[in-house]
Coordinates of C-alpha atoms in Angstrom, one line a residue:
M56 CA -7.5 -49.0 48.0
K57 CA -6.6 -45.6 49.4
D58 CA -7.4 -46.8 52.9
I59 CA -5.1 -49.8 52.5
F60 CA -2.2 -47.5 51.5
R61 CA -3.0 -45.2 54.3
R62 CA -2.8 -48.0 56.9
I63 CA 0.4 -49.4 55.4
H64 CA 2.0 -45.9 55.4
S65 CA 0.9 -45.3 59.0
V66 CA 2.3 -48.6 60.2
F67 CA 5.5 -48.0 58.3
L68 CA 6.0 -44.6 59.8
K69 CA 5.2 -45.8 63.4
V70 CA 7.3 -48.9 63.4
A71 CA 10.3 -48.1 61.2
L72 CA 10.6 -44.4 61.5
F73 CA 9.0 -43.3 64.7
P74 CA 9.3 -46.0 67.3
T75 CA 9.0 -43.4 70.0
S76 CA 5.5 -42.5 68.7
F77 CA 4.1 -45.5 70.5
S78 CA 4.9 -44.0 73.8
R79 CA 4.1 -40.4 72.8
S80 CA 1.7 -38.7 75.2
G81 CA -0.7 -36.0 74.1
P82 CA -2.6 -35.5 70.9
R83 CA -1.1 -34.1 67.7
P84 CA -2.9 -31.6 65.5
A85 CA -4.3 -32.7 62.1
A86 CA -2.1 -31.6 59.2
S87 CA -5.2 -29.8 57.9
E88 CA -5.4 -27.7 61.1
V89 CA -1.7 -26.8 60.9
L90 CA -2.2 -25.8 57.2
T91 CA -5.2 -23.6 58.1
C92 CA -3.7 -22.1 61.2
H93 CA -0.5 -21.3 59.3
L94 CA -2.4 -19.5 56.5
L95 CA -4.5 -17.5 59.0
Q96 CA -1.4 -16.7 61.2
R97 CA 0.3 -15.2 58.0
N98 CA -2.9 -13.2 57.2
L99 CA -3.8 -15.3 54.1
P100 CA -0.7 -14.6 52.1
P101 CA -0.7 -14.8 48.2
W102 CA 1.6 -17.8 48.5
T103 CA 3.7 -19.7 51.0
S104 CA 5.8 -22.9 51.0
F105 CA 6.7 -24.8 54.2
C106 CA 7.4 -28.1 55.7
V107 CA 6.1 -29.7 58.9
R108 CA 7.5 -32.8 60.6
Y109 CA 5.5 -36.0 60.2
S110 CA 6.1 -36.6 63.9
A111 CA 4.4 -33.3 64.8
I112 CA 1.0 -34.0 63.1
H113 CA -1.7 -36.5 62.4
N114 CA -1.6 -37.0 58.7
D115 CA -5.3 -36.5 57.8
Q116 CA -4.5 -35.4 54.3
F117 CA -2.9 -38.7 53.3
G118 CA -3.3 -39.3 49.5
L119 CA -3.9 -35.7 48.6
S120 CA -1.3 -34.2 46.3
N121 CA -3.0 -31.3 44.6
F122 CA -6.2 -29.9 46.0
N123 CA -8.2 -26.8 46.8
W124 CA -8.3 -25.6 50.4
G125 CA -10.7 -22.9 51.6
V126 CA -9.8 -20.6 54.4
R127 CA -12.1 -17.7 55.4
G128 CA -13.4 -17.1 51.9
S129 CA -10.1 -17.4 50.2
N130 CA -9.1 -20.5 48.1
Y131 CA -5.7 -21.9 48.0
Q132 CA -4.4 -24.4 45.5
I133 CA -2.2 -26.8 47.5
L134 CA 0.6 -28.9 46.2
R135 CA 1.5 -31.4 49.0
T136 CA 3.9 -34.2 49.2
G137 CA 5.4 -36.4 51.9
C138 CA 9.1 -35.9 51.9
F139 CA 10.5 -37.7 54.9
P140 CA 10.9 -36.5 57.6
F141 CA 8.5 -33.7 56.5
V142 CA 5.3 -33.1 54.7
K143 CA 5.9 -30.3 52.2
Y144 CA 3.2 -27.7 51.3
H145 CA 3.2 -25.2 48.4
C146 CA 0.2 -22.9 48.8
T147 CA -1.0 -20.4 46.2
K148 CA -4.0 -18.2 46.5
A149 CA -6.1 -18.8 43.4
P150 CA -9.7 -19.4 42.3
A151 CA -11.0 -22.9 42.9
Q152 CA -10.5 -25.3 40.0
N153 CA -11.2 -29.0 39.4
L154 CA -7.8 -30.5 40.4
N155 CA -8.8 -34.2 40.3
F156 CA -6.7 -35.1 37.3
E157 CA -3.6 -33.4 38.7
D158 CA -4.1 -34.9 42.1
R159 CA -4.4 -38.4 40.7
F160 CA -1.5 -37.9 38.3
F161 CA 0.9 -36.8 41.1
T162 CA -0.3 -39.6 43.4
I163 CA 0.3 -42.2 40.7
L164 CA 3.8 -40.8 40.1
K165 CA 4.7 -41.1 43.7
V166 CA 3.4 -44.7 43.8
I167 CA 5.2 -45.7 40.6
N168 CA 8.5 -44.2 41.9
L169 CA 8.1 -46.0 45.3
G170 CA 8.4 -42.6 47.0
I171 CA 12.2 -42.5 46.4
P172 CA 12.2 -39.0 44.9
C173 CA 10.0 -37.9 47.9
L174 CA 12.7 -39.2 50.3
A175 CA 15.4 -37.4 48.3
Y176 CA 13.3 -34.2 48.4
G177 CA 12.9 -34.6 52.2
I178 CA 16.7 -34.9 52.7
G179 CA 17.2 -31.8 50.5
C180 CA 14.6 -29.9 52.6
W181 CA 16.3 -30.9 55.8
M182 CA 19.6 -29.6 54.5
V183 CA 18.3 -26.2 53.4
V184 CA 16.0 -25.3 56.3
G185 CA 16.9 -21.7 57.0
A186 CA 13.9 -20.4 58.9
R187 CA 11.2 -21.7 61.2
E188 CA 8.0 -20.4 62.7
T189 CA 5.7 -21.6 65.4
V190 CA 2.1 -22.2 64.5
Q191 CA -0.5 -22.1 67.2
T192 CA -3.1 -25.0 67.0
S193 CA -5.9 -26.2 69.2
V194 CA -3.6 -28.8 70.8
G195 CA -0.5 -26.6 71.1
P196 CA 2.3 -25.1 69.1
V197 CA 3.8 -26.8 66.0
T198 CA 7.0 -25.7 64.3
V199 CA 6.9 -25.3 60.5
Y200 CA 10.1 -24.9 58.5
F201 CA 11.1 -22.8 55.5
A202 CA 14.0 -22.9 53.1
Y203 CA 14.3 -19.1 53.7
K204 CA 12.4 -16.5 55.6
E205 CA 9.4 -15.4 53.6
E206 CA 8.6 -11.7 53.4
E207 CA 5.1 -11.0 54.6
G208 CA 2.8 -10.1 51.7
A209 CA 5.4 -10.9 49.0
Q210 CA 3.8 -11.8 45.7
Y211 CA 6.7 -14.3 44.8

């Protein structure tokens, strides 16, 4: 079932939202690579919250809303949502936990709401972007966006 939703979502984004993506040349990095590279580039911060444009990545984390993500021996609990035209990440360094219930709960909420709150969240993110940073990936640079400039090493 997840694969069916992934295909529908992908076609919707390509046809309705990114018609230029059909003619796009060059590979896009996986969202997971951008996440990992960002955390490493920031020297594994205690937390971070950022957005990346759908059009800049390959969405290999489709269907994941709340999950653990390991980077060089550190674990991050990730809250992730699509918020057009971005994918939003909230990352907190924390011990690994079983997040299956929370992941399914958030995913079900998004489906029940038809993604409308996610669209509103994306428009809000677009309006408050106050800082950006370039993340270096294996296929080139990707810009990530922040509501405000984060202080390096800040606990909150």
